[in-house]
PDB file of C-alpha atoms and ligand atoms in Angstrom:
ATOM      1  CA  MET R   1      40.583  -5.764 -19.688  1.00 75.00           C
ATOM      2  CA  THR R   2      44.040  -5.856 -18.158  1.00 82.00           C
ATOM      3  CA  GLU R   3      45.918  -2.615 -18.529  1.00 91.00           C
ATOM      4  CA  PHE R   4      49.665  -2.318 -18.601  1.00 95.00           C
ATOM      5  CA  VAL R   5      51.668   0.623 -17.284  1.00 95.00           C
ATOM      6  CA  ALA R   6      55.066   1.502 -18.785  1.00 96.00           C
ATOM      7  CA  VAL R   7      57.624   1.855 -15.987  1.00 96.00           C
ATOM      8  CA  ALA R   8      61.044   1.841 -17.645  1.00 95.00           C
ATOM      9  CA  GLY R   9      63.016   1.086 -20.776  1.00 95.00           C
ATOM     10  CA  VAL R  10      63.857  -2.612 -21.105  1.00 94.00           C
ATOM     11  CA  ASP R  11      67.564  -1.803 -21.070  1.00 94.00           C
ATOM     12  CA  GLU R  12      67.313   0.025 -17.724  1.00 95.00           C
ATOM     13  CA  LEU R  13      67.093  -3.220 -15.758  1.00 96.00           C
ATOM     14  CA  GLU R  14      69.925  -5.631 -16.427  1.00 95.00           C
ATOM     15  CA  ALA R  15      69.862  -9.396 -15.898  1.00 96.00           C
ATOM     16  CA  GLY R  16      70.219 -10.225 -12.214  1.00 96.00           C
ATOM     17  CA  GLU R  17      68.889  -6.817 -11.108  1.00 97.00           C
ATOM     18  CA  MET R  18      65.728  -5.798  -9.251  1.00 97.00           C
ATOM     19  CA  ARG R  19      64.024  -2.455  -8.943  1.00 97.00           C
ATOM     20  CA  ALA R  20      60.794  -1.192  -7.384  1.00 98.00           C
ATOM     21  CA  PHE R  21      58.333   0.963  -9.295  1.00 97.00           C
ATOM     22  CA  ASP R  22      55.258   2.853  -8.217  1.00 95.00           C
ATOM     23  CA  VAL R  23      52.379   1.506 -10.295  1.00 94.00           C
ATOM     24  CA  ARG R  24      49.226   3.471  -9.551  1.00 91.00           C
ATOM     25  CA  GLY R  25      50.168   3.801  -5.906  1.00 94.00           C
ATOM     26  CA  VAL R  26      51.356   0.215  -5.398  1.00 95.00           C
ATOM     27  CA  LYS R  27      55.058  -0.534  -4.995  1.00 97.00           C
ATOM     28  CA  ILE R  28      55.851  -3.328  -7.413  1.00 98.00           C
ATOM     29  CA  ALA R  29      59.280  -4.916  -7.723  1.00 98.00           C
ATOM     30  CA  VAL R  30      60.575  -6.245 -11.010  1.00 98.00           C
ATOM     31  CA  ALA R  31      63.370  -8.797 -11.292  1.00 98.00           C
ATOM     32  CA  ASN R  32      65.228  -9.487 -14.494  1.00 97.00           C
ATOM     33  CA  VAL R  33      66.056 -13.197 -14.492  1.00 97.00           C
ATOM     34  CA  GLY R  34      68.134 -13.948 -17.562  1.00 96.00           C
ATOM     35  CA  GLY R  35      66.152 -11.490 -19.674  1.00 94.00           C
ATOM     36  CA  ALA R  36      62.719 -12.528 -18.359  1.00 96.00           C
ATOM     37  CA  PHE R  37      60.934  -9.922 -16.260  1.00 97.00           C
ATOM     38  CA  HIS R  38      59.022 -11.004 -13.161  1.00 98.00           C
ATOM     39  CA  ALA R  39      56.884  -8.519 -11.234  1.00 98.00           C
ATOM     40  CA  PHE R  40      55.676  -8.939  -7.653  1.00 98.00           C
ATOM     41  CA  ASP R  41      54.661  -6.865  -4.639  1.00 98.00           C
ATOM     42  CA  ASP R  42      57.714  -5.054  -3.323  1.00 98.00           C
ATOM     43  CA  THR R  43      56.380  -5.141   0.230  1.00 98.00           C
ATOM     44  CA  CYS R  44      57.438  -8.235   2.180  1.00 98.00           C
ATOM     45  CA  THR R  45      54.446  -9.947   3.789  1.00 98.00           C
ATOM     46  CA  HIS R  46      56.410 -10.453   7.004  1.00 98.00           C
ATOM     47  CA  ALA R  47      57.055  -6.920   8.236  1.00 98.00           C
ATOM     48  CA  GLY R  48      56.846  -4.734   5.175  1.00 98.00           C
ATOM     49  CA  CYS R  49      60.459  -4.315   4.040  1.00 98.00           C
ATOM     50  CA  SER R  50      61.251  -3.570   0.404  1.00 98.00           C
ATOM     51  CA  LEU R  51      62.096  -6.804  -1.398  1.00 98.00           C
ATOM     52  CA  ALA R  52      63.825  -4.917  -4.211  1.00 98.00           C
ATOM     53  CA  GLY R  53      66.380  -3.881  -1.607  1.00 97.00           C
ATOM     54  CA  GLY R  54      67.248  -7.539  -0.997  1.00 98.00           C
ATOM     55  CA  ASP R  55      69.169 -10.099  -3.010  1.00 98.00           C
ATOM     56  CA  LEU R  56      68.134 -11.952  -6.126  1.00 98.00           C
ATOM     57  CA  GLU R  57      69.468 -15.455  -6.597  1.00 97.00           C
ATOM     58  CA  GLU R  58      68.204 -16.882  -9.862  1.00 96.00           C
ATOM     59  CA  THR R  59      64.414 -16.912  -9.331  1.00 98.00           C
ATOM     60  CA  THR R  60      64.532 -16.374  -5.557  1.00 98.00           C
ATOM     61  CA  VAL R  61      64.294 -12.979  -3.861  1.00 98.00           C
ATOM     62  CA  ILE R  62      65.665 -12.753  -0.335  1.00 98.00           C
ATOM     63  CA  CYS R  63      64.228 -10.102   1.963  1.00 98.00           C
ATOM     64  CA  PRO R  64      66.954  -7.844   3.413  1.00 98.00           C
ATOM     65  CA  CYS R  65      65.272  -7.619   6.833  1.00 98.00           C
ATOM     66  CA  HIS R  66      64.807 -11.141   8.183  1.00 98.00           C
ATOM     67  CA  GLY R  67      65.733 -13.376   5.268  1.00 98.00           C
ATOM     68  CA  SER R  68      62.362 -14.570   3.989  1.00 98.00           C
ATOM     69  CA  GLU R  69      62.612 -16.048   0.512  1.00 98.00           C
ATOM     70  CA  PHE R  70      60.011 -15.856  -2.248  1.00 98.00           C
ATOM     71  CA  ASP R  71      59.834 -17.326  -5.735  1.00 98.00           C
ATOM     72  CA  VAL R  72      59.667 -14.296  -8.073  1.00 98.00           C
ATOM     73  CA  ARG R  73      57.618 -16.283 -10.629  1.00 98.00           C
ATOM     74  CA  SER R  74      54.782 -17.308  -8.329  1.00 98.00           C
ATOM     75  CA  GLY R  75      55.196 -15.156  -5.230  1.00 98.00           C
ATOM     76  CA  GLU R  76      55.279 -18.327  -3.162  1.00 98.00           C
ATOM     77  CA  VAL R  77      57.133 -18.380   0.170  1.00 98.00           C
ATOM     78  CA  LEU R  78      60.203 -20.617  -0.008  1.00 98.00           C
ATOM     79  CA  GLN R  79      61.551 -19.746   3.406  1.00 97.00           C
ATOM     80  CA  GLY R  80      60.057 -17.954   6.428  1.00 93.00           C
ATOM     81  CA  PRO R  81      59.552 -16.101   8.649  1.00 98.00           C
ATOM     82  CA  ALA R  82      57.022 -14.780   6.079  1.00 98.00           C
ATOM     83  CA  ARG R  83      53.981 -17.044   5.720  1.00 98.00           C
ATOM     84  CA  GLU R  84      51.865 -15.282   3.123  1.00 98.00           C
ATOM     85  CA  PRO R  85      52.908 -15.184  -0.541  1.00 98.00           C
ATOM     86  CA  VAL R  86      53.408 -11.900  -2.385  1.00 98.00           C
ATOM     87  CA  GLU R  87      51.100 -10.974  -5.249  1.00 98.00           C
ATOM     88  CA  THR R  88      52.574 -11.357  -8.739  1.00 98.00           C
ATOM     89  CA  TYR R  89      51.809  -9.305 -11.845  1.00 97.00           C
ATOM     90  CA  GLU R  90      52.119  -9.874 -15.559  1.00 97.00           C
ATOM     91  CA  THR R  91      54.823  -8.052 -17.460  1.00 97.00           C
ATOM     92  CA  ARG R  92      55.190  -7.286 -21.102  1.00 96.00           C
ATOM     93  CA  VAL R  93      57.762  -5.649 -23.343  1.00 96.00           C
ATOM     94  CA  GLU R  94      56.472  -3.339 -26.059  1.00 94.00           C
ATOM     95  CA  ASP R  95      58.403  -0.899 -28.212  1.00 92.00           C
ATOM     96  CA  GLY R  96      61.416  -1.120 -25.913  1.00 94.00           C
ATOM     97  CA  SER R  97      59.336  -0.374 -22.817  1.00 96.00           C
ATOM     98  CA  LEU R  98      58.890  -2.589 -19.811  1.00 97.00           C
ATOM     99  CA  LYS R  99      55.222  -2.658 -18.800  1.00 97.00           C
ATOM    100  CA  ILE R 100      53.546  -4.004 -15.698  1.00 97.00           C
ATOM    101  CA  GLU R 101      49.937  -5.032 -15.231  1.00 93.00           C
ATOM    102  CA  GLY R 102      48.366  -2.322 -13.136  1.00 83.00           C
TER     103      GLY R 102
HETATM  104  S1  LIG F   1      60.218  -8.017   6.603  1.00 92.30           S
HETATM  105 FE1  LIG F   1      60.826  -9.460   5.124  1.00 92.30          FE
HETATM  106  S2  LIG F   1      61.510 -11.123   6.303  1.00 92.30           S
HETATM  107 FE2  LIG F   1      60.841  -9.717   7.791  1.00 92.30          FE
END
């Protein structure tokens, strides 16, 4: 069964913001896109930079190091140099807590 780990209060991450959390030893970034939370690996598949340190434009995260772009909903690469997608994770909101599959 999928387990969810509480990482923050839902009101700690405002719309348009991203933040990385340590979920059982894996750095997972969460983006708030208009109130919907999308979780994905924080580590860029190109050279390992933190995606949460980049920019979020609607549903696209832009890596701060060399500009790779990923879709936060699917993890798919939209723009290189990265070639491999990032893993995505389910999120859920319960009792005011933001939870990530972990
Ligand atoms: S480390 Fe992300 S684009 Fe190079």
